[in-house]
mmCIF file of C-alpha atoms in Angstrom:
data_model
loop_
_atom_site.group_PDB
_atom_site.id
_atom_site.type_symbol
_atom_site.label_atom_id
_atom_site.label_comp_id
_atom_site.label_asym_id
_atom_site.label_seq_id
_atom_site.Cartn_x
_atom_site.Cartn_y
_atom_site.Cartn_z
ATOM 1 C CA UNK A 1117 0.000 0.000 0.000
ATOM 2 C CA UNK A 1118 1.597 3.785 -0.804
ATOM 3 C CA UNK A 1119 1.412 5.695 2.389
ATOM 4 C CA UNK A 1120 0.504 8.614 0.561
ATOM 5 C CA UNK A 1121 -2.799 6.925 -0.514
ATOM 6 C CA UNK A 1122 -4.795 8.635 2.934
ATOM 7 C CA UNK A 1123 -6.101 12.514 2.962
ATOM 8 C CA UNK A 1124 -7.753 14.795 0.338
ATOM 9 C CA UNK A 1125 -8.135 14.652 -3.352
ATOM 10 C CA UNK A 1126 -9.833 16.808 -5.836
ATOM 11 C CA UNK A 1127 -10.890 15.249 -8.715
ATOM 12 C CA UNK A 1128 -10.290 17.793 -11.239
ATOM 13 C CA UNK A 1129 -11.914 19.728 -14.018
ATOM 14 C CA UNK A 1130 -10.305 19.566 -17.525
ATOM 15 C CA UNK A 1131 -10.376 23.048 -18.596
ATOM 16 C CA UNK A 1132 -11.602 23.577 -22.290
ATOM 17 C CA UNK A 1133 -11.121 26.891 -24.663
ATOM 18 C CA UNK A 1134 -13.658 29.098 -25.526
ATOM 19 C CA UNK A 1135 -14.272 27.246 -29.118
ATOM 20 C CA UNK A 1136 -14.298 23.450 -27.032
ATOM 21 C CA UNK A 1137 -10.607 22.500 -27.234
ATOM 22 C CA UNK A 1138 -8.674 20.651 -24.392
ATOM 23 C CA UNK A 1139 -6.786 23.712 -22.458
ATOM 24 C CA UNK A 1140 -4.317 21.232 -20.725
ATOM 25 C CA UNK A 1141 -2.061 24.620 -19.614
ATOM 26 C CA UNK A 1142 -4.736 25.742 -17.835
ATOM 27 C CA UNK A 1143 -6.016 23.183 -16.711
ATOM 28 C CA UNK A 1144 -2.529 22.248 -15.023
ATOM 29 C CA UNK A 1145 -2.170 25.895 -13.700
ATOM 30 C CA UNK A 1146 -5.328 24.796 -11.760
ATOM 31 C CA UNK A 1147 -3.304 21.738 -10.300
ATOM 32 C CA UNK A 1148 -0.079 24.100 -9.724
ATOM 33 C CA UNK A 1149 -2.346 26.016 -7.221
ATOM 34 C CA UNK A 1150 -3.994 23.258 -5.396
ATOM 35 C CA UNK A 1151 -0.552 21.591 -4.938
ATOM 36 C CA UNK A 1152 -0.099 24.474 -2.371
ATOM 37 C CA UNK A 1153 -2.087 23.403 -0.430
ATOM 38 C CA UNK A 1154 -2.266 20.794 1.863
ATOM 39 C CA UNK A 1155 -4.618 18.414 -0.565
ATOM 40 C CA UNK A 1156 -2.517 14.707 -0.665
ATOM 41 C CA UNK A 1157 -2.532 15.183 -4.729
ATOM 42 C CA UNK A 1158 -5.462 14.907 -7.339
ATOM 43 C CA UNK A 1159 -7.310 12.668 -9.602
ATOM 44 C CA UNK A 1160 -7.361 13.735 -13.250
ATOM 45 C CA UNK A 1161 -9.790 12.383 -15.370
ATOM 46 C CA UNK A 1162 -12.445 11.699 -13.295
ATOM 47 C CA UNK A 1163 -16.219 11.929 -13.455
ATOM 48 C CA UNK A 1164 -15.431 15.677 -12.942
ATOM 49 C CA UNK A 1165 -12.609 15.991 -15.362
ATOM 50 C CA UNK A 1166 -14.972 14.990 -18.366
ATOM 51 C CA UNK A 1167 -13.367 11.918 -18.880
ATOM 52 C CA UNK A 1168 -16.322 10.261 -21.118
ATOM 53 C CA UNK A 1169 -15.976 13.160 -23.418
ATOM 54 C CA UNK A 1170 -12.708 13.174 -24.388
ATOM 55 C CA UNK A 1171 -10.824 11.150 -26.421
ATOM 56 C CA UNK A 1172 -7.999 9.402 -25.788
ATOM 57 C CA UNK A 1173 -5.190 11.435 -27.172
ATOM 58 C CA UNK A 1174 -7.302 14.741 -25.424
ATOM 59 C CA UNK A 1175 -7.150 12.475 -22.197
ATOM 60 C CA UNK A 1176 -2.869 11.519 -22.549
ATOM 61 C CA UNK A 1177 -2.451 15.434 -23.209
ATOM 62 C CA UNK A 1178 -4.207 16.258 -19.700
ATOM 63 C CA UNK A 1179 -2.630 14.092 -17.847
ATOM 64 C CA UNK A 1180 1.129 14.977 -18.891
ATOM 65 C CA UNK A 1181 0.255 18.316 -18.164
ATOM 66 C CA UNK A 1182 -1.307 17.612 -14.809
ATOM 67 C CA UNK A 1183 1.822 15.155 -13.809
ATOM 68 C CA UNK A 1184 3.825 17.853 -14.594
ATOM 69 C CA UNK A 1185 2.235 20.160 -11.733
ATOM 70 C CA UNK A 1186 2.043 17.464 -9.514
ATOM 71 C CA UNK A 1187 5.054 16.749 -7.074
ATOM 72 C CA UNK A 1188 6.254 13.107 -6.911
ATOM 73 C CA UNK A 1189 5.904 13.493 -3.493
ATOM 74 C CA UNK A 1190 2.539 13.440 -3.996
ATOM 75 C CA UNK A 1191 -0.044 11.109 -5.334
ATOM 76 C CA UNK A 1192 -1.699 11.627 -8.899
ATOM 77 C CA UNK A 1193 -4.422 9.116 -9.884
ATOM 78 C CA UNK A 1194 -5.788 9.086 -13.285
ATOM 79 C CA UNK A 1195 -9.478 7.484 -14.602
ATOM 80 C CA UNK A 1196 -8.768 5.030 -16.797
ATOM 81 C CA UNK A 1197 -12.192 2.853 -16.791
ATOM 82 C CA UNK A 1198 -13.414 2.136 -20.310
ATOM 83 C CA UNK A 1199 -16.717 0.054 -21.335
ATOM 84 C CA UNK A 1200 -14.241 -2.760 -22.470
ATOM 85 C CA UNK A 1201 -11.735 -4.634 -20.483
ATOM 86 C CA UNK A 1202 -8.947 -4.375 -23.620
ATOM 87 C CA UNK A 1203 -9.939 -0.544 -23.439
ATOM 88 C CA UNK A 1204 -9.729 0.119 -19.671
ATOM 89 C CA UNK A 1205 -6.209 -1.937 -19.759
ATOM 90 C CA UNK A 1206 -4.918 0.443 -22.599
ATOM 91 C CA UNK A 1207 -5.710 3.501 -20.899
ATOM 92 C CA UNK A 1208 -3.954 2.043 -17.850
ATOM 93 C CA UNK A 1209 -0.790 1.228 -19.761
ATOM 94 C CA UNK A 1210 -0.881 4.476 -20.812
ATOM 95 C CA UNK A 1211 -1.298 6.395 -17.532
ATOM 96 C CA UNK A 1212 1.276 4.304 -16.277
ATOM 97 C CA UNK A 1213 3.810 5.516 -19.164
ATOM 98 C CA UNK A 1214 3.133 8.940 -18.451
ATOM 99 C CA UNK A 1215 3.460 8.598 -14.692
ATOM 100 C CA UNK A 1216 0.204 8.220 -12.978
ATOM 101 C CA UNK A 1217 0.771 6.788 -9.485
ATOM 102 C CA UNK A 1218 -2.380 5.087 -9.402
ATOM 103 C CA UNK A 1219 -5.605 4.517 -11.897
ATOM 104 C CA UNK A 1220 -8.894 4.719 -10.760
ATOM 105 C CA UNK A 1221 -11.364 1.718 -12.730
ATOM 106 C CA UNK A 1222 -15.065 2.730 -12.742
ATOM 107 C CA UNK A 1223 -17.019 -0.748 -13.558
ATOM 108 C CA UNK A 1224 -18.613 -0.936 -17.465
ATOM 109 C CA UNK A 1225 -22.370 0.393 -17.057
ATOM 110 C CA UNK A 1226 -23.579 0.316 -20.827
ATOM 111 C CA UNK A 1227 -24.479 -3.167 -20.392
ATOM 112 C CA UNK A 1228 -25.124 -3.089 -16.921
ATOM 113 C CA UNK A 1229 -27.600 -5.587 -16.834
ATOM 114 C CA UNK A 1230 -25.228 -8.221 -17.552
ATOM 115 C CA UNK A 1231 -22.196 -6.869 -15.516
ATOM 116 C CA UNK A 1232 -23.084 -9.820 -12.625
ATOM 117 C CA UNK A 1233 -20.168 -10.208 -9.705
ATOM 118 C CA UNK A 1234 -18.532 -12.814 -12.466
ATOM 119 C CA UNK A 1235 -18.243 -10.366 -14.505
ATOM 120 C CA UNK A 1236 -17.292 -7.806 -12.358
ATOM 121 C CA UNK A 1237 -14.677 -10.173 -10.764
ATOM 122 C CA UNK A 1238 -13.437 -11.333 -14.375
ATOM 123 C CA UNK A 1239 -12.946 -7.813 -15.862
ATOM 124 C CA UNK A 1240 -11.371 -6.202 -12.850
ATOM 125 C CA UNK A 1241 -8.868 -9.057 -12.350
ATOM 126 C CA UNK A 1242 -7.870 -8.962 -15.865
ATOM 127 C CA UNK A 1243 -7.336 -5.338 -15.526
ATOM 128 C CA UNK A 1244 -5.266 -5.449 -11.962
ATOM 129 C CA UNK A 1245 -3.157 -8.177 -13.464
ATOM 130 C CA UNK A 1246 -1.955 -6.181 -16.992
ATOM 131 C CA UNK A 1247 -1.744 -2.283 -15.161
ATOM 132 C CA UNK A 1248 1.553 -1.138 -14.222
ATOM 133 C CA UNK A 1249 0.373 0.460 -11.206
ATOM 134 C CA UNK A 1250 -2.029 0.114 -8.933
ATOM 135 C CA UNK A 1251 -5.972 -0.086 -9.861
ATOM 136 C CA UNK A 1252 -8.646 1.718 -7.370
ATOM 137 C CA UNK A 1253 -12.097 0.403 -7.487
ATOM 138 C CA UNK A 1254 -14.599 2.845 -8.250
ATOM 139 C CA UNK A 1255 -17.811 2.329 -6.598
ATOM 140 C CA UNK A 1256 -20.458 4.914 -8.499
ATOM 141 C CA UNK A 1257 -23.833 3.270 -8.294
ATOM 142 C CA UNK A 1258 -25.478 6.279 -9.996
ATOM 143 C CA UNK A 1259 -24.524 4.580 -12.942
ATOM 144 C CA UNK A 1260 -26.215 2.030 -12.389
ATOM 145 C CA UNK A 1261 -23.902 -1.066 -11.284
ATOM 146 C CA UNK A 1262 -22.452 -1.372 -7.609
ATOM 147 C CA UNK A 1263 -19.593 -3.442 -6.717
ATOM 148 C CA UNK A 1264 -20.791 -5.424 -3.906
ATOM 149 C CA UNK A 1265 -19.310 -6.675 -0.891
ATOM 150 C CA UNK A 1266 -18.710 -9.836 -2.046
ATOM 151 C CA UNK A 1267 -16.942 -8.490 -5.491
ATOM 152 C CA UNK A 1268 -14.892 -5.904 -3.456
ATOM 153 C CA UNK A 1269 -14.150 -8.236 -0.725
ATOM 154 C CA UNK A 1270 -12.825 -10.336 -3.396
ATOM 155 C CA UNK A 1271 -11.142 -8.211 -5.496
ATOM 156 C CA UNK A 1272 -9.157 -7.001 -2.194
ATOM 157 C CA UNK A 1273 -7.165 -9.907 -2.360
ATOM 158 C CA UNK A 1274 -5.453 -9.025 -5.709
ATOM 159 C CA UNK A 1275 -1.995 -7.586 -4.542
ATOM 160 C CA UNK A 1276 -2.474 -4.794 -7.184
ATOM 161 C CA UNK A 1277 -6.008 -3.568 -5.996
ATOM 162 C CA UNK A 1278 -5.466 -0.796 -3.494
ATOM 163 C CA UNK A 1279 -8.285 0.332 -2.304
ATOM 164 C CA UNK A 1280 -11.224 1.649 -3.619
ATOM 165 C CA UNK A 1281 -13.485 5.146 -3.932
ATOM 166 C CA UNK A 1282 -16.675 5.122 -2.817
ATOM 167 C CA UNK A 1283 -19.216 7.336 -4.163
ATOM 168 C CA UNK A 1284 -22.190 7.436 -2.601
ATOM 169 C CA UNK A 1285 -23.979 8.243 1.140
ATOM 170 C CA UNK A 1286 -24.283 4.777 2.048
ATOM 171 C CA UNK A 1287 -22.560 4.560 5.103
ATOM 172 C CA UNK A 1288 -23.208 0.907 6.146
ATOM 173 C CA UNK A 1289 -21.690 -0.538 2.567
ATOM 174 C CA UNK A 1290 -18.799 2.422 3.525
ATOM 175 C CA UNK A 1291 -18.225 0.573 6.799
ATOM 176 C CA UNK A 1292 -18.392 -3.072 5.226
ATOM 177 C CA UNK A 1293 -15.438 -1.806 2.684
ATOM 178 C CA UNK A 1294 -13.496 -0.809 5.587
ATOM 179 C CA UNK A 1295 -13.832 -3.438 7.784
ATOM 180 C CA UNK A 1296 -12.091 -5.499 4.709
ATOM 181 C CA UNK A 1297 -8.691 -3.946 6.266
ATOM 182 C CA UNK A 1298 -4.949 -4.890 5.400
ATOM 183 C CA UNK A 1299 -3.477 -2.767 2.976
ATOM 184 C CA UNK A 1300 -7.224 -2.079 1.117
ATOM 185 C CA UNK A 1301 -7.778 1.646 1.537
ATOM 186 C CA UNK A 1302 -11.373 2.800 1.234
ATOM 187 C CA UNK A 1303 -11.511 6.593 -0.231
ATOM 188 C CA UNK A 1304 -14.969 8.119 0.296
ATOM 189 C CA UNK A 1305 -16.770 10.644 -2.682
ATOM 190 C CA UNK A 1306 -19.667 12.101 -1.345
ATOM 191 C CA UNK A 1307 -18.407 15.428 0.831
ATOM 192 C CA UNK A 1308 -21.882 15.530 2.598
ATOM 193 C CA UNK A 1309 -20.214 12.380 4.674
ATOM 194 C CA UNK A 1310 -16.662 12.869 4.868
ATOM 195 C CA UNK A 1311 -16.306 13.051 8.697
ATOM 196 C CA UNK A 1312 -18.556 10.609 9.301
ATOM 197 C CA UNK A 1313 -16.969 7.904 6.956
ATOM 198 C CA UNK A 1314 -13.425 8.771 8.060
ATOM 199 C CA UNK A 1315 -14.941 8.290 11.636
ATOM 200 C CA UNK A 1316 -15.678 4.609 10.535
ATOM 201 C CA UNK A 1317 -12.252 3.844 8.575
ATOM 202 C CA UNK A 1318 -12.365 5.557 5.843
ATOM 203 C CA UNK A 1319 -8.671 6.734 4.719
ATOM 204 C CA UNK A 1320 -9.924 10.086 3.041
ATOM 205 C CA UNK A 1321 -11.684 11.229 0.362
ATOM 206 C CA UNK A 1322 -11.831 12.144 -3.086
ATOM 207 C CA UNK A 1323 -14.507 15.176 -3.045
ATOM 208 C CA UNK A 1324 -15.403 18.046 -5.875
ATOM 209 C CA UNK A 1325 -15.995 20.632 -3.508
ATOM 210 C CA UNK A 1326 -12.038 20.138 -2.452
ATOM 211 C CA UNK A 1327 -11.536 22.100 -6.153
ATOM 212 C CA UNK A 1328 -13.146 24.974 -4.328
ATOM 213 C CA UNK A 1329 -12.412 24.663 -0.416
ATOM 214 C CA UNK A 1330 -8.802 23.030 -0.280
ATOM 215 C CA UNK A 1331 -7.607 23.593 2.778
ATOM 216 C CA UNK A 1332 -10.893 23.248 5.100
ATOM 217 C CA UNK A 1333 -11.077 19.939 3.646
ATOM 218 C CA UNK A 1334 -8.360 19.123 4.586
ATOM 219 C CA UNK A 1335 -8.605 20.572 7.962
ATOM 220 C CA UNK A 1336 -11.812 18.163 8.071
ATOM 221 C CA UNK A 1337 -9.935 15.551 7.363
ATOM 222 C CA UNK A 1338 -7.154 15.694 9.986
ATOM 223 C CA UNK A 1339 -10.170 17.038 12.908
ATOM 224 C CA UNK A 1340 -11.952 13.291 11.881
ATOM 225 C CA UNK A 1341 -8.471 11.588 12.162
ATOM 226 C CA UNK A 1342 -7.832 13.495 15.601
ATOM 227 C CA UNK A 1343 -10.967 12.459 17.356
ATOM 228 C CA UNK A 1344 -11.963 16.240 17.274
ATOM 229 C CA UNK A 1345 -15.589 15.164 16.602
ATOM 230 C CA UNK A 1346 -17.158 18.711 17.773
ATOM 231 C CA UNK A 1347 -14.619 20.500 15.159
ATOM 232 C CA UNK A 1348 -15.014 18.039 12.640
ATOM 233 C CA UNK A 1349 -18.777 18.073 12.984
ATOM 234 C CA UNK A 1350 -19.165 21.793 12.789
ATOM 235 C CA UNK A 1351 -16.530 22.016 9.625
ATOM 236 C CA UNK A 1352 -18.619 19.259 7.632
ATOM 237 C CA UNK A 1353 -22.233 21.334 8.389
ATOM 238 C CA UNK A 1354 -20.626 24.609 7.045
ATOM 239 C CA UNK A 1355 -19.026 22.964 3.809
ATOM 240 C CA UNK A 1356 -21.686 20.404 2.584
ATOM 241 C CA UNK A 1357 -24.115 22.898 1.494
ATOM 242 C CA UNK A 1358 -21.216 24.381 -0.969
ATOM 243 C CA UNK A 1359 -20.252 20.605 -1.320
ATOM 244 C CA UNK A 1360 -23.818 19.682 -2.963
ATOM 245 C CA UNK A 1361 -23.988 22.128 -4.965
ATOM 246 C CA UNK A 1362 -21.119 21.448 -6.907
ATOM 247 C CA UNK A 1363 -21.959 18.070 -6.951
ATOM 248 C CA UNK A 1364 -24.795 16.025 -6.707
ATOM 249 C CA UNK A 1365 -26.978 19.581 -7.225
ATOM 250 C CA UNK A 1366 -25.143 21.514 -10.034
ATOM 251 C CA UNK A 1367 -22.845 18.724 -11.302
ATOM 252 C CA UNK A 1368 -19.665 19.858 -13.533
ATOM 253 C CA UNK A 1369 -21.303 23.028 -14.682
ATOM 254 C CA UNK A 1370 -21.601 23.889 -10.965
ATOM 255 C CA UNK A 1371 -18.125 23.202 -10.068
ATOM 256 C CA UNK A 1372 -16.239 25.187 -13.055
ATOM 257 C CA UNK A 1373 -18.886 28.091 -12.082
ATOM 258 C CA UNK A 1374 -17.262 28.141 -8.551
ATOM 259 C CA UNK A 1375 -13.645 28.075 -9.478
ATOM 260 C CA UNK A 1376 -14.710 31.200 -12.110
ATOM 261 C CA UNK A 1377 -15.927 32.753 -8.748
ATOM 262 C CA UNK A 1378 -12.411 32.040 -6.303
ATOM 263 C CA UNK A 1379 -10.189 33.376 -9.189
ATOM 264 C CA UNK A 1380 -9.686 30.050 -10.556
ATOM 265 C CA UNK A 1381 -10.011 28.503 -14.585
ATOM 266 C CA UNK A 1382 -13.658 26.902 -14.663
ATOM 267 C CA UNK A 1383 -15.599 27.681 -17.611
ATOM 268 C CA UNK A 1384 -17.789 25.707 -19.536
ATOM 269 C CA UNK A 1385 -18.097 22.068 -19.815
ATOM 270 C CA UNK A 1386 -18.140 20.368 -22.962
ATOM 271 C CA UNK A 1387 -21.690 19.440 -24.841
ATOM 272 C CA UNK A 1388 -23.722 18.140 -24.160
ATOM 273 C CA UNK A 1389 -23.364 19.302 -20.469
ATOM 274 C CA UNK A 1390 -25.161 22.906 -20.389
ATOM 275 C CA UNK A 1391 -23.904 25.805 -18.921
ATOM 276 C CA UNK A 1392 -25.123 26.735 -15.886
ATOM 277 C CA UNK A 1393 -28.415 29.443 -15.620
ATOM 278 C CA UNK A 1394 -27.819 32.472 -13.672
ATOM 279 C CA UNK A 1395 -30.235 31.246 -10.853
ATOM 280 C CA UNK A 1396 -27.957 28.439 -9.795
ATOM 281 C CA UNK A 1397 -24.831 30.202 -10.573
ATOM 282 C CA UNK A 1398 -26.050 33.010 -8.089
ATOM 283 C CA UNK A 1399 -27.013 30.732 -5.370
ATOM 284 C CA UNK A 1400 -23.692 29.192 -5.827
ATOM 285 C CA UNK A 1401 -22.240 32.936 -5.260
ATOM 286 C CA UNK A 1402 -24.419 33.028 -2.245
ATOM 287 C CA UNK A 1403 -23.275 29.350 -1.110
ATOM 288 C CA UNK A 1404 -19.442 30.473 -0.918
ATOM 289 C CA UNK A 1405 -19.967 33.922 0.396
ATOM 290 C CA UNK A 1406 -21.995 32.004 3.423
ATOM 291 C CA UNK A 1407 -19.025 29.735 4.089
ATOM 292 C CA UNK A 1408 -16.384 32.838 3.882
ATOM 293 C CA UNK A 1409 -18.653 34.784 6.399
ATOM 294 C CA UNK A 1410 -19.306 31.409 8.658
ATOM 295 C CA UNK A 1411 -15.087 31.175 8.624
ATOM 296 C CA UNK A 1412 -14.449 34.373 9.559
ATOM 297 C CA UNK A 1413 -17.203 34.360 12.456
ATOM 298 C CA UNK A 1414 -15.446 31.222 13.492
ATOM 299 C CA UNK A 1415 -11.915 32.754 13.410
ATOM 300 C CA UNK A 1416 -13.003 35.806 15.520
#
């Protein structure tokens, strides 16, 4: 297991041009911030990075401009899940070339109906045994498939299967990863639960609303480690309503409209994701200028 693998991670946007190209300079300028921080290091190519709509030479060109930013001290995981198991092992060989630390495997969902735990088992095996460096599970049941206990459990086993993210408020399937121990590390993805899940085992998480609030995330993360439950509790109630907004409320369009709002690139996502209307993007104003005044209250 890489100690490193415990903490905060963004998952971050890919940054396009105003006529829909790849801006991979910008898009790492974004990273070269956030690597001042005290976030553990960042997964590009993620569900919030677009991944799905790019192709793959637009997905090589972000992620040798995001290793670049990143410091090999810290971690850099790249998306490499694909609807095939040929594809997904490519686009691991490939992150691995260019110096990903770690992939991150989402399960195939177009045929979900037929993805049983065989399946899920057969194609995730195949994939730990060809990648060059070690495979996360990614748990994202919105999609329509959820690795179960007994495929995770399983899958554990394989000494090149790390851990896993889990992306959803299910805390007692959180807790049943966990309990798996050894070397499996159990990343959560759903901010409104971060304390809570790193209360039960969980070894950090990988949340969008990190893009926006870096550094309380983290300090959310090392208040859970500490036992500081009154802290911690109080930090997660004054983030999540930011946190669901760029997330499960907004989505992508949410997210980049926050980072326009802190000073950093965000923009547009590509089609067919929509811009965000100016009701959202002004209760997303309202939702950061809350947490400012909330931290400063708190600091005084």
């Amino acid at each position: 297991m890489d100690a490193r693998l415990r903490g905060i991670f963004p998952p971050v946007p890919t940054i396009f041009t105003a006529s829909g190209d790849v801006d991979a300079a910008r898009t790492a300028s974004n990273v070269g911030r956030w690597m001042q921080t005290g976030l553990s290091g960042v997964l590009a190519l993620g569900s919030n990075g677009e991944a799905t709509s790019l192709d793959e030479a637009e997905s090589d060109r972000v992620l040798a401009a995001v290793r670049e930013a990143v410091p090999r001290s810290r971690l850099l995981i790249a998306g490499t899940g694909r609807e095939s198991t040929r594809g997904t092992i490519d686009a691991c060989r490939r992150a691995g070339a260019i110096g990903a630390d770690l992939v991150l495997v989402r399960p195939p969902s177009y045929f979900k109906n037929h993805m049983t735990t065989e399946a899920l088992v057969a194609h995730f095996r195949q994939v730990a045994d060809a990648s060059p460096v070690p495979i996360l599970l990614y748990n994202l049941p919105a999609t329509g498939v959820t690795l179960t206990l007994p495929v995770v459990a399983t899958l554990a086993q394989h000494p090149n299967v790390a851990g896993m993210k889990e992306t959803s408020p299910e805390l007692e399937r959180l807790g049943q990863f966990t309990a798996i121990g050894g070397r499996f590390q159990v990343l959560s993805g759903w901010a409104p639960v971060i304390y809570p899940a790193i209360s039960i085992g969980g070894a950090g998480g990988i949340l969008a609303v990190a893009n926006v609030l870096p550094d309380d995330c983290v300090t959310l993360y090392r208040l859970a480690s500490e036992g500081r439950h009154a802290e911690a509790l109080a930090l997660q109630r004054a983030i999540t309503p930011l946190a669901r907004l760029v997330s499960s409320v907004h989505g992508i369009a949410g997210l980049k409209h926050a980072l326009d709002l802190i000073g950093f690139a965000g923009g547009e996502p590509r089609s067919p994701l929509r811009p965000l209307a100016e009701g959202p993007r002004h209760e997303i104003a309202q939702a950061i200028e809350a947490f400012r005044q909330a931290s400063h209250a708190a600091a005084n």
